[in-house]
Amino acid sequence: MADMTMAPAANPKASDEVAIRIEGMNKWYGQFHVLRDINLTVTRGERIVIAGPSGSGKSTMIRCINRLEEHQSGKIIVDGTELTNDLKNIDKVRSEVGMVFQHFNLFPHLTILENCTLAPIWVRKIPKKQAEETAMHFLEKVKIPDQAHKYPGMLSGGQQQRVAIARSLCMMPKIMLFDEPTSALDPEMIKEVLDTMIELAEEGMTMLCVTHEMGFAQSVADRVIFMADGQIVEQNNPHDFFHNPQSERTKQFLSQIL
Ligand code: ADP
Ligand code: MG
C-alpha cells in the first residue's frame, strides 16, 4: 500500500471552479519557440509552485497569464475571460490578477502608502481616504504599518517585497502571480516574505509561484509543476514530486537543488 503519512493535507479552500485554463498554448520570441503546447488548469484556491531550470520559460508562462507577454496560439482563459487582442478583456484580467516580481518595482519617489494607493485611486477611482484605509489594512497584514510614510529606499529588501505584496493586494486580486519573489533577497529576509505568502495561501488565495524555495513548495503547494525547455514536463502533489519524480529531467533537477 502506498505510504500516505507524508501526503499534504487536502486543501479545503480549493474548489472545482476554474480560475485559469490554458489550452494548447504556444509562444515564440521571434524564431525561438519558448513555450510549447502548454496545458494547465488551475482551480480557485489552488496553490501552485512552478519549478525548473533557468531559461525553461517559467517567467514567460506566468507573464502570459496577465498579458505582459502575448501568446501566439492556443487559449488562455482567466476567470472566464479569454485573453485576446481585445483591450477590454486584457484590462479585466489585469484587474483580477496581481503580480509580484523578483525586483520589487516600487516607485522610489513615492512613499510606501502612496505606492499602495496610486493604482486604486487612479485606476479604480477609489476615494483617497478609502484607498488609504485599505492600504493601511494590507500594510498591517504584511507587518509594516509603521513604514507607511517612508520611501522605498529607506526599507530593507524584505520589507520592500512585503510592500510590493501589499500593493498588489490593495487592488483586490482574485489570483496572485509570484515570479521568484525571494531570489533577490538576503537569506535572513527570505523567511519574512515567505511567511507573508504562506498567510495568503492559508486564506485561500489562488496562487502561482515561480520559486526555488522547495521548503515552501513542500509545505504550501497543492501542486508542483516542473518546466524544462518550454514544456510542462511533470506535475504532481509535492510529496510525490519530491519523493517519486518520474522523468529523468525532473530527477536531474532535483538532484541539483535538494
Ligand atoms: P525562466 O523564467 O524559466 O528562467 P524565461 O521565461 O525568462 O525563463 O525565458 C525563457 C527563454 O526565453 C530563455 O531562453 C530566455 O533567454 C528567452 N527570453 C526571455 N525573454 C525574452 C525576450 N523578451 N526576447 C527573446 N527571448 C527571451
Ligand atoms: Mg524567470
PDB file of C-alpha atoms and ligand atoms in Angstrom:
ATOM      1  CA  MET A   1       0.000   0.000   0.000  1.00  0.00           C
ATOM      2  CA  ALA A   2       1.228   3.488  -0.758  1.00  0.00           C
ATOM      3  CA  ASP A   3       2.678   5.418   2.150  1.00  0.00           C
ATOM      4  CA  MET A   4       0.236   8.253   2.729  1.00  0.00           C
ATOM      5  CA  THR A   5       1.644   9.506   6.006  1.00  0.00           C
ATOM      6  CA  MET A   6       3.606  12.291   4.346  1.00  0.00           C
ATOM      7  CA  ALA A   7       0.849  13.327   1.983  1.00  0.00           C
ATOM      8  CA  PRO A   8      -0.047  17.020   2.334  1.00  0.00           C
ATOM      9  CA  ALA A   9      -3.393  17.817   3.881  1.00  0.00           C
ATOM     10  CA  ALA A  10      -6.137  18.285   1.338  1.00  0.00           C
ATOM     11  CA  ASN A  11      -6.695  21.979   0.660  1.00  0.00           C
ATOM     12  CA  PRO A  12     -10.146  22.826   1.989  1.00  0.00           C
ATOM     13  CA  LYS A  13     -10.021  26.209   0.237  1.00  0.00           C
ATOM     14  CA  ALA A  14      -9.611  24.710  -3.241  1.00  0.00           C
ATOM     15  CA  SER A  15     -12.794  24.304  -5.264  1.00  0.00           C
ATOM     16  CA  ASP A  16     -13.827  22.776  -8.557  1.00  0.00           C
ATOM     17  CA  GLU A  17     -14.265  26.205 -10.048  1.00  0.00           C
ATOM     18  CA  VAL A  18     -11.705  27.039 -12.713  1.00  0.00           C
ATOM     19  CA  ALA A  19      -9.566  30.130 -12.111  1.00  0.00           C
ATOM     20  CA  ILE A  20      -7.199  29.757 -15.060  1.00  0.00           C
ATOM     21  CA  ARG A  21      -7.355  27.476 -18.073  1.00  0.00           C
ATOM     22  CA  ILE A  22      -4.505  27.276 -20.555  1.00  0.00           C
ATOM     23  CA  GLU A  23      -5.080  25.090 -23.608  1.00  0.00           C
ATOM     24  CA  GLY A  24      -2.555  24.143 -26.267  1.00  0.00           C
ATOM     25  CA  MET A  25      -0.707  27.407 -25.754  1.00  0.00           C
ATOM     26  CA  ASN A  26       2.435  28.239 -27.726  1.00  0.00           C
ATOM     27  CA  LYS A  27       4.649  31.264 -27.713  1.00  0.00           C
ATOM     28  CA  TRP A  28       7.619  32.332 -29.781  1.00  0.00           C
ATOM     29  CA  TYR A  29      10.152  35.097 -29.276  1.00  0.00           C
ATOM     30  CA  GLY A  30      10.920  35.728 -32.952  1.00  0.00           C
ATOM     31  CA  GLN A  31      12.056  32.337 -34.239  1.00  0.00           C
ATOM     32  CA  PHE A  32      12.560  30.923 -30.747  1.00  0.00           C
ATOM     33  CA  HIS A  33       9.766  28.589 -29.633  1.00  0.00           C
ATOM     34  CA  VAL A  34       9.774  29.472 -25.941  1.00  0.00           C
ATOM     35  CA  LEU A  35       6.525  27.799 -24.773  1.00  0.00           C
ATOM     36  CA  ARG A  36       5.381  24.530 -26.313  1.00  0.00           C
ATOM     37  CA  ASP A  37       1.863  23.208 -26.092  1.00  0.00           C
ATOM     38  CA  ILE A  38       1.161  24.344 -22.528  1.00  0.00           C
ATOM     39  CA  ASN A  39      -1.960  22.835 -20.947  1.00  0.00           C
ATOM     40  CA  LEU A  40      -2.823  23.818 -17.415  1.00  0.00           C
ATOM     41  CA  THR A  41      -5.996  24.188 -15.385  1.00  0.00           C
ATOM     42  CA  VAL A  42      -5.829  25.984 -12.050  1.00  0.00           C
ATOM     43  CA  THR A  43      -8.840  25.748  -9.761  1.00  0.00           C
ATOM     44  CA  ARG A  44      -9.904  28.513  -7.434  1.00  0.00           C
ATOM     45  CA  GLY A  45      -7.941  28.471  -4.192  1.00  0.00           C
ATOM     46  CA  GLU A  46      -5.250  26.241  -5.625  1.00  0.00           C
ATOM     47  CA  ARG A  47      -1.605  26.916  -4.746  1.00  0.00           C
ATOM     48  CA  ILE A  48       0.817  26.061  -7.481  1.00  0.00           C
ATOM     49  CA  VAL A  49       4.595  26.172  -7.420  1.00  0.00           C
ATOM     50  CA  ILE A  50       6.387  26.308 -10.758  1.00  0.00           C
ATOM     51  CA  ALA A  51       9.924  24.991 -10.695  1.00  0.00           C
ATOM     52  CA  GLY A  52      12.510  24.345 -13.358  1.00  0.00           C
ATOM     53  CA  PRO A  53      15.941  25.352 -14.594  1.00  0.00           C
ATOM     54  CA  SER A  54      16.771  28.890 -15.629  1.00  0.00           C
ATOM     55  CA  GLY A  55      15.573  29.651 -19.153  1.00  0.00           C
ATOM     56  CA  SER A  56      12.857  26.981 -19.136  1.00  0.00           C
ATOM     57  CA  GLY A  57      10.059  29.510 -19.721  1.00  0.00           C
ATOM     58  CA  LYS A  58       8.642  29.884 -16.201  1.00  0.00           C
ATOM     59  CA  SER A  59       8.578  33.692 -16.223  1.00  0.00           C
ATOM     60  CA  THR A  60       7.269  33.803 -19.768  1.00  0.00           C
ATOM     61  CA  MET A  61       4.421  31.466 -18.874  1.00  0.00           C
ATOM     62  CA  ILE A  62       3.212  33.421 -15.886  1.00  0.00           C
ATOM     63  CA  ARG A  63       3.689  36.729 -17.707  1.00  0.00           C
ATOM     64  CA  CYS A  64       1.352  35.405 -20.416  1.00  0.00           C
ATOM     65  CA  ILE A  65      -1.365  34.999 -17.770  1.00  0.00           C
ATOM     66  CA  ASN A  66      -1.705  38.767 -17.321  1.00  0.00           C
ATOM     67  CA  ARG A  67      -0.662  39.557 -20.868  1.00  0.00           C
ATOM     68  CA  LEU A  68       2.698  41.093 -20.058  1.00  0.00           C
ATOM     69  CA  GLU A  69       3.648  38.709 -22.865  1.00  0.00           C
ATOM     70  CA  GLU A  70       1.471  37.703 -25.789  1.00  0.00           C
ATOM     71  CA  HIS A  71       0.956  34.077 -26.786  1.00  0.00           C
ATOM     72  CA  GLN A  72       0.614  33.164 -30.460  1.00  0.00           C
ATOM     73  CA  SER A  73      -1.581  30.074 -30.411  1.00  0.00           C
ATOM     74  CA  GLY A  74      -3.879  28.203 -28.090  1.00  0.00           C
ATOM     75  CA  LYS A  75      -6.050  29.704 -25.382  1.00  0.00           C
ATOM     76  CA  ILE A  76      -5.568  31.402 -22.038  1.00  0.00           C
ATOM     77  CA  ILE A  77      -8.778  31.946 -20.092  1.00  0.00           C
ATOM     78  CA  VAL A  78      -8.578  33.765 -16.761  1.00  0.00           C
ATOM     79  CA  ASP A  79     -11.653  33.787 -14.560  1.00  0.00           C
ATOM     80  CA  GLY A  80     -13.829  33.147 -17.601  1.00  0.00           C
ATOM     81  CA  THR A  81     -12.245  35.852 -19.762  1.00  0.00           C
ATOM     82  CA  GLU A  82     -10.184  34.781 -22.761  1.00  0.00           C
ATOM     83  CA  LEU A  83      -7.032  36.773 -23.437  1.00  0.00           C
ATOM     84  CA  THR A  84      -7.108  38.074 -26.981  1.00  0.00           C
ATOM     85  CA  ASN A  85      -6.203  41.428 -28.520  1.00  0.00           C
ATOM     86  CA  ASP A  86      -9.399  42.820 -27.038  1.00  0.00           C
ATOM     87  CA  LEU A  87      -8.123  45.517 -24.676  1.00  0.00           C
ATOM     88  CA  LYS A  88     -11.246  45.355 -22.565  1.00  0.00           C
ATOM     89  CA  ASN A  89     -10.555  41.719 -21.788  1.00  0.00           C
ATOM     90  CA  ILE A  90      -6.911  42.452 -21.033  1.00  0.00           C
ATOM     91  CA  ASP A  91      -7.911  45.197 -18.589  1.00  0.00           C
ATOM     92  CA  LYS A  92     -10.437  42.898 -16.950  1.00  0.00           C
ATOM     93  CA  VAL A  93      -7.887  40.127 -16.478  1.00  0.00           C
ATOM     94  CA  ARG A  94      -5.228  42.516 -15.192  1.00  0.00           C
ATOM     95  CA  SER A  95      -7.661  43.917 -12.672  1.00  0.00           C
ATOM     96  CA  GLU A  96      -8.106  40.436 -11.241  1.00  0.00           C
ATOM     97  CA  VAL A  97      -4.520  39.252 -11.314  1.00  0.00           C
ATOM     98  CA  GLY A  98      -1.811  40.640  -9.035  1.00  0.00           C
ATOM     99  CA  MET A  99       1.849  40.128  -9.779  1.00  0.00           C
ATOM    100  CA  VAL A 100       4.954  40.298  -7.620  1.00  0.00           C
ATOM    101  CA  PHE A 101       8.362  40.271  -9.271  1.00  0.00           C
ATOM    102  CA  GLN A 102      11.865  39.416  -8.171  1.00  0.00           C
ATOM    103  CA  HIS A 103      12.721  43.126  -8.160  1.00  0.00           C
ATOM    104  CA  PHE A 104      10.052  44.881  -6.219  1.00  0.00           C
ATOM    105  CA  ASN A 105       9.416  47.641  -8.786  1.00  0.00           C
ATOM    106  CA  LEU A 106       8.198  50.143  -6.200  1.00  0.00           C
ATOM    107  CA  PHE A 107       8.089  53.790  -7.255  1.00  0.00           C
ATOM    108  CA  PRO A 108      11.140  55.254  -5.489  1.00  0.00           C
ATOM    109  CA  HIS A 109       9.811  58.824  -5.329  1.00  0.00           C
ATOM    110  CA  LEU A 110       6.513  57.821  -3.691  1.00  0.00           C
ATOM    111  CA  THR A 111       6.027  56.857  -0.070  1.00  0.00           C
ATOM    112  CA  ILE A 112       5.037  53.316   0.844  1.00  0.00           C
ATOM    113  CA  LEU A 113       1.463  54.476   1.379  1.00  0.00           C
ATOM    114  CA  GLU A 114       1.423  56.325  -1.960  1.00  0.00           C
ATOM    115  CA  ASN A 115       2.807  53.242  -3.705  1.00  0.00           C
ATOM    116  CA  CYS A 116      -0.147  51.317  -2.313  1.00  0.00           C
ATOM    117  CA  THR A 117      -2.840  53.880  -3.140  1.00  0.00           C
ATOM    118  CA  LEU A 118      -1.698  55.024  -6.597  1.00  0.00           C
ATOM    119  CA  ALA A 119      -3.466  52.370  -8.684  1.00  0.00           C
ATOM    120  CA  PRO A 120      -6.587  52.112  -6.503  1.00  0.00           C
ATOM    121  CA  ILE A 121      -7.076  55.906  -6.773  1.00  0.00           C
ATOM    122  CA  TRP A 122      -6.189  56.374 -10.457  1.00  0.00           C
ATOM    123  CA  VAL A 123      -7.237  53.052 -11.980  1.00  0.00           C
ATOM    124  CA  ARG A 124     -10.059  52.005  -9.681  1.00  0.00           C
ATOM    125  CA  LYS A 125     -11.265  55.552  -8.939  1.00  0.00           C
ATOM    126  CA  ILE A 126     -11.472  54.779  -5.235  1.00  0.00           C
ATOM    127  CA  PRO A 127     -11.659  57.873  -2.980  1.00  0.00           C
ATOM    128  CA  LYS A 128      -8.263  58.714  -1.487  1.00  0.00           C
ATOM    129  CA  LYS A 129      -9.310  58.257   2.130  1.00  0.00           C
ATOM    130  CA  GLN A 130     -10.779  54.840   1.457  1.00  0.00           C
ATOM    131  CA  ALA A 131      -7.719  53.805  -0.592  1.00  0.00           C
ATOM    132  CA  GLU A 132      -5.503  54.828   2.327  1.00  0.00           C
ATOM    133  CA  GLU A 133      -7.557  52.804   4.780  1.00  0.00           C
ATOM    134  CA  THR A 134      -7.317  49.762   2.549  1.00  0.00           C
ATOM    135  CA  ALA A 135      -3.574  50.317   2.122  1.00  0.00           C
ATOM    136  CA  MET A 136      -3.054  50.530   5.887  1.00  0.00           C
ATOM    137  CA  HIS A 137      -5.052  47.339   6.317  1.00  0.00           C
ATOM    138  CA  PHE A 138      -2.733  45.455   3.969  1.00  0.00           C
ATOM    139  CA  LEU A 139       0.424  47.110   5.332  1.00  0.00           C
ATOM    140  CA  GLU A 140      -0.639  45.840   8.751  1.00  0.00           C
ATOM    141  CA  LYS A 141      -1.201  42.435   7.248  1.00  0.00           C
ATOM    142  CA  VAL A 142       2.367  42.329   5.919  1.00  0.00           C
ATOM    143  CA  LYS A 143       3.503  43.721   9.284  1.00  0.00           C
ATOM    144  CA  ILE A 144       4.927  47.097   8.269  1.00  0.00           C
ATOM    145  CA  PRO A 145       2.264  49.734   9.001  1.00  0.00           C
ATOM    146  CA  ASP A 146       4.927  51.809  10.769  1.00  0.00           C
ATOM    147  CA  GLN A 147       6.811  52.263   7.470  1.00  0.00           C
ATOM    148  CA  ALA A 148       3.858  53.811   5.621  1.00  0.00           C
ATOM    149  CA  HIS A 149       5.322  57.306   5.347  1.00  0.00           C
ATOM    150  CA  LYS A 150       8.847  56.280   4.431  1.00  0.00           C
ATOM    151  CA  TYR A 151      10.270  55.938   0.929  1.00  0.00           C
ATOM    152  CA  PRO A 152      11.168  52.532  -0.561  1.00  0.00           C
ATOM    153  CA  GLY A 153      14.903  53.281  -0.419  1.00  0.00           C
ATOM    154  CA  MET A 154      14.699  53.509   3.386  1.00  0.00           C
ATOM    155  CA  LEU A 155      13.392  49.943   3.724  1.00  0.00           C
ATOM    156  CA  SER A 156      15.179  46.605   3.645  1.00  0.00           C
ATOM    157  CA  GLY A 157      14.696  44.323   0.639  1.00  0.00           C
ATOM    158  CA  GLY A 158      12.392  42.047   2.608  1.00  0.00           C
ATOM    159  CA  GLN A 159      10.273  45.000   3.710  1.00  0.00           C
ATOM    160  CA  GLN A 160      10.122  46.348   0.157  1.00  0.00           C
ATOM    161  CA  GLN A 161       8.951  42.997  -1.144  1.00  0.00           C
ATOM    162  CA  ARG A 162       6.247  42.875   1.509  1.00  0.00           C
ATOM    163  CA  VAL A 163       5.156  46.351   0.378  1.00  0.00           C
ATOM    164  CA  ALA A 164       5.007  45.023  -3.192  1.00  0.00           C
ATOM    165  CA  ILE A 165       2.712  42.230  -1.995  1.00  0.00           C
ATOM    166  CA  ALA A 166       0.545  44.674  -0.025  1.00  0.00           C
ATOM    167  CA  ARG A 167       0.377  46.973  -3.046  1.00  0.00           C
ATOM    168  CA  SER A 168      -0.913  44.103  -5.180  1.00  0.00           C
ATOM    169  CA  LEU A 169      -3.483  43.146  -2.558  1.00  0.00           C
ATOM    170  CA  CYS A 170      -4.833  46.717  -2.497  1.00  0.00           C
ATOM    171  CA  MET A 171      -6.268  46.017  -5.957  1.00  0.00           C
ATOM    172  CA  MET A 172      -8.252  43.097  -4.505  1.00  0.00           C
ATOM    173  CA  PRO A 173      -6.948  40.485  -6.954  1.00  0.00           C
ATOM    174  CA  LYS A 174      -8.532  37.064  -7.283  1.00  0.00           C
ATOM    175  CA  ILE A 175      -5.265  35.492  -8.375  1.00  0.00           C
ATOM    176  CA  MET A 176      -1.682  36.253  -7.364  1.00  0.00           C
ATOM    177  CA  LEU A 177       1.346  35.502  -9.528  1.00  0.00           C
ATOM    178  CA  PHE A 178       4.797  35.469  -7.952  1.00  0.00           C
ATOM    179  CA  ASP A 179       7.957  35.382 -10.031  1.00  0.00           C
ATOM    180  CA  GLU A 180      10.889  34.434  -7.795  1.00  0.00           C
ATOM    181  CA  PRO A 181       9.827  36.897  -5.081  1.00  0.00           C
ATOM    182  CA  THR A 182      12.678  35.933  -2.748  1.00  0.00           C
ATOM    183  CA  SER A 183      15.518  35.471  -5.237  1.00  0.00           C
ATOM    184  CA  ALA A 184      16.895  38.990  -4.829  1.00  0.00           C
ATOM    185  CA  LEU A 185      16.750  38.910  -1.020  1.00  0.00           C
ATOM    186  CA  ASP A 186      19.412  38.271   1.564  1.00  0.00           C
ATOM    187  CA  PRO A 187      18.818  34.938   3.301  1.00  0.00           C
ATOM    188  CA  GLU A 188      17.615  36.461   6.562  1.00  0.00           C
ATOM    189  CA  MET A 189      14.830  38.286   4.723  1.00  0.00           C
ATOM    190  CA  ILE A 190      13.522  35.351   2.752  1.00  0.00           C
ATOM    191  CA  LYS A 191      11.503  33.959   5.638  1.00  0.00           C
ATOM    192  CA  GLU A 192       9.547  37.146   6.302  1.00  0.00           C
ATOM    193  CA  VAL A 193       8.412  37.236   2.675  1.00  0.00           C
ATOM    194  CA  LEU A 194       7.609  33.518   2.599  1.00  0.00           C
ATOM    195  CA  ASP A 195       5.615  33.896   5.821  1.00  0.00           C
ATOM    196  CA  THR A 196       3.504  36.568   4.130  1.00  0.00           C
ATOM    197  CA  MET A 197       2.933  34.257   1.169  1.00  0.00           C
ATOM    198  CA  ILE A 198       2.041  31.359   3.461  1.00  0.00           C
ATOM    199  CA  GLU A 199      -0.547  33.508   5.211  1.00  0.00           C
ATOM    200  CA  LEU A 200      -2.055  34.468   1.871  1.00  0.00           C
ATOM    201  CA  ALA A 201      -2.168  30.827   0.853  1.00  0.00           C
ATOM    202  CA  GLU A 202      -3.902  29.884   4.093  1.00  0.00           C
ATOM    203  CA  GLU A 203      -6.565  32.480   3.416  1.00  0.00           C
ATOM    204  CA  GLY A 204      -7.444  30.759   0.157  1.00  0.00           C
ATOM    205  CA  MET A 205      -5.795  32.997  -2.434  1.00  0.00           C
ATOM    206  CA  THR A 206      -5.292  31.313  -5.807  1.00  0.00           C
ATOM    207  CA  MET A 207      -1.518  31.472  -6.250  1.00  0.00           C
ATOM    208  CA  LEU A 208       1.032  30.599  -8.903  1.00  0.00           C
ATOM    209  CA  CYS A 209       4.556  30.948  -7.572  1.00  0.00           C
ATOM    210  CA  VAL A 210       7.749  30.548  -9.507  1.00  0.00           C
ATOM    211  CA  THR A 211      10.281  29.849  -6.780  1.00  0.00           C
ATOM    212  CA  HIS A 212      13.383  27.893  -5.897  1.00  0.00           C
ATOM    213  CA  GLU A 213      12.185  27.660  -2.289  1.00  0.00           C
ATOM    214  CA  MET A 214      11.465  23.960  -2.204  1.00  0.00           C
ATOM    215  CA  GLY A 215      10.577  24.055   1.508  1.00  0.00           C
ATOM    216  CA  PHE A 216       7.781  26.455   0.615  1.00  0.00           C
ATOM    217  CA  ALA A 217       6.708  24.149  -2.215  1.00  0.00           C
ATOM    218  CA  GLN A 218       6.650  21.162   0.111  1.00  0.00           C
ATOM    219  CA  SER A 219       4.642  22.806   2.829  1.00  0.00           C
ATOM    220  CA  VAL A 220       2.300  25.093   0.874  1.00  0.00           C
ATOM    221  CA  ALA A 221       1.766  23.896  -2.689  1.00  0.00           C
ATOM    222  CA  ASP A 222      -1.169  21.749  -3.746  1.00  0.00           C
ATOM    223  CA  ARG A 223       0.724  21.010  -6.926  1.00  0.00           C
ATOM    224  CA  VAL A 224       4.274  21.410  -8.189  1.00  0.00           C
ATOM    225  CA  ILE A 225       4.768  21.965 -11.894  1.00  0.00           C
ATOM    226  CA  PHE A 226       8.158  21.255 -13.386  1.00  0.00           C
ATOM    227  CA  MET A 227       9.107  23.030 -16.588  1.00  0.00           C
ATOM    228  CA  ALA A 228      12.049  22.409 -18.895  1.00  0.00           C
ATOM    229  CA  ASP A 229      12.705  23.666 -22.415  1.00  0.00           C
ATOM    230  CA  GLY A 230       9.387  25.487 -22.645  1.00  0.00           C
ATOM    231  CA  GLN A 231       7.261  22.499 -21.684  1.00  0.00           C
ATOM    232  CA  ILE A 232       5.471  21.248 -18.618  1.00  0.00           C
ATOM    233  CA  VAL A 233       7.451  18.060 -18.140  1.00  0.00           C
ATOM    234  CA  GLU A 234       5.851  16.787 -14.968  1.00  0.00           C
ATOM    235  CA  GLN A 235       3.372  17.824 -12.298  1.00  0.00           C
ATOM    236  CA  ASN A 236       2.349  16.237  -9.073  1.00  0.00           C
ATOM    237  CA  ASN A 237       1.483  16.859  -5.442  1.00  0.00           C
ATOM    238  CA  PRO A 238       4.619  17.935  -3.554  1.00  0.00           C
ATOM    239  CA  HIS A 239       5.114  14.638  -1.778  1.00  0.00           C
ATOM    240  CA  ASP A 240       5.189  12.581  -4.952  1.00  0.00           C
ATOM    241  CA  PHE A 241       7.009  15.275  -6.893  1.00  0.00           C
ATOM    242  CA  PHE A 242       9.923  15.311  -4.453  1.00  0.00           C
ATOM    243  CA  HIS A 243       9.929  11.652  -3.385  1.00  0.00           C
ATOM    244  CA  ASN A 244       8.955   9.921  -6.570  1.00  0.00           C
ATOM    245  CA  PRO A 245       9.862  12.040  -9.606  1.00  0.00           C
ATOM    246  CA  GLN A 246       9.019  10.336 -12.877  1.00  0.00           C
ATOM    247  CA  SER A 247      11.095  11.892 -15.629  1.00  0.00           C
ATOM    248  CA  GLU A 248      14.876  11.878 -15.902  1.00  0.00           C
ATOM    249  CA  ARG A 249      14.807  15.639 -16.378  1.00  0.00           C
ATOM    250  CA  THR A 250      12.991  16.119 -13.051  1.00  0.00           C
ATOM    251  CA  LYS A 251      15.310  13.710 -11.235  1.00  0.00           C
ATOM    252  CA  GLN A 252      18.331  15.557 -12.562  1.00  0.00           C
ATOM    253  CA  PHE A 253      16.888  18.936 -11.499  1.00  0.00           C
ATOM    254  CA  LEU A 254      16.043  17.697  -8.015  1.00  0.00           C
ATOM    255  CA  SER A 255      19.477  16.162  -7.546  1.00  0.00           C
ATOM    256  CA  GLN A 256      20.981  19.594  -8.225  1.00  0.00           C
ATOM    257  CA  ILE A 257      18.804  21.606  -5.881  1.00  0.00           C
ATOM    258  CA  LEU A 258      17.990  19.328  -2.953  1.00  0.00           C
TER     259      LEU A 258
HETATM  260  P1  ADP B   1      12.807  31.258 -16.795  1.00  0.00           P
HETATM  261  O1  ADP B   1      11.917  32.234 -16.111  1.00  0.00           O
HETATM  262  O2  ADP B   1      12.382  29.832 -16.636  1.00  0.00           O
HETATM  263  O3  ADP B   1      14.250  31.441 -16.424  1.00  0.00           O
HETATM  264  P2  ADP B   1      12.193  32.805 -19.166  1.00  0.00           P
HETATM  265  O4  ADP B   1      10.744  32.671 -19.389  1.00  0.00           O
HETATM  266  O5  ADP B   1      12.690  34.063 -18.581  1.00  0.00           O
HETATM  267  O6  ADP B   1      12.715  31.530 -18.374  1.00  0.00           O
HETATM  268  O7  ADP B   1      12.942  32.638 -20.552  1.00  0.00           O
HETATM  269  C1  ADP B   1      12.756  31.505 -21.386  1.00  0.00           C
HETATM  270  C2  ADP B   1      13.634  31.660 -22.608  1.00  0.00           C
HETATM  271  O8  ADP B   1      13.181  32.752 -23.388  1.00  0.00           O
HETATM  272  C3  ADP B   1      15.098  31.930 -22.298  1.00  0.00           C
HETATM  273  O9  ADP B   1      15.865  31.238 -23.247  1.00  0.00           O
HETATM  274  C4  ADP B   1      15.220  33.418 -22.487  1.00  0.00           C
HETATM  275  O10 ADP B   1      16.520  33.756 -22.888  1.00  0.00           O
HETATM  276  C5  ADP B   1      14.217  33.683 -23.587  1.00  0.00           C
HETATM  277  N1  ADP B   1      13.623  35.021 -23.477  1.00  0.00           N
HETATM  278  C6  ADP B   1      13.030  35.543 -22.382  1.00  0.00           C
HETATM  279  N2  ADP B   1      12.537  36.774 -22.646  1.00  0.00           N
HETATM  280  C7  ADP B   1      12.836  37.036 -23.937  1.00  0.00           C
HETATM  281  C8  ADP B   1      12.592  38.146 -24.816  1.00  0.00           C
HETATM  282  N3  ADP B   1      11.924  39.216 -24.400  1.00  0.00           N
HETATM  283  N4  ADP B   1      13.047  38.042 -26.084  1.00  0.00           N
HETATM  284  C9  ADP B   1      13.697  36.949 -26.515  1.00  0.00           C
HETATM  285  N5  ADP B   1      13.951  35.867 -25.753  1.00  0.00           N
HETATM  286  C10 ADP B   1      13.533  35.906 -24.471  1.00  0.00           C
HETATM  287 MG    MG B   2      12.351  33.680 -14.665  1.00  0.00          MG
END
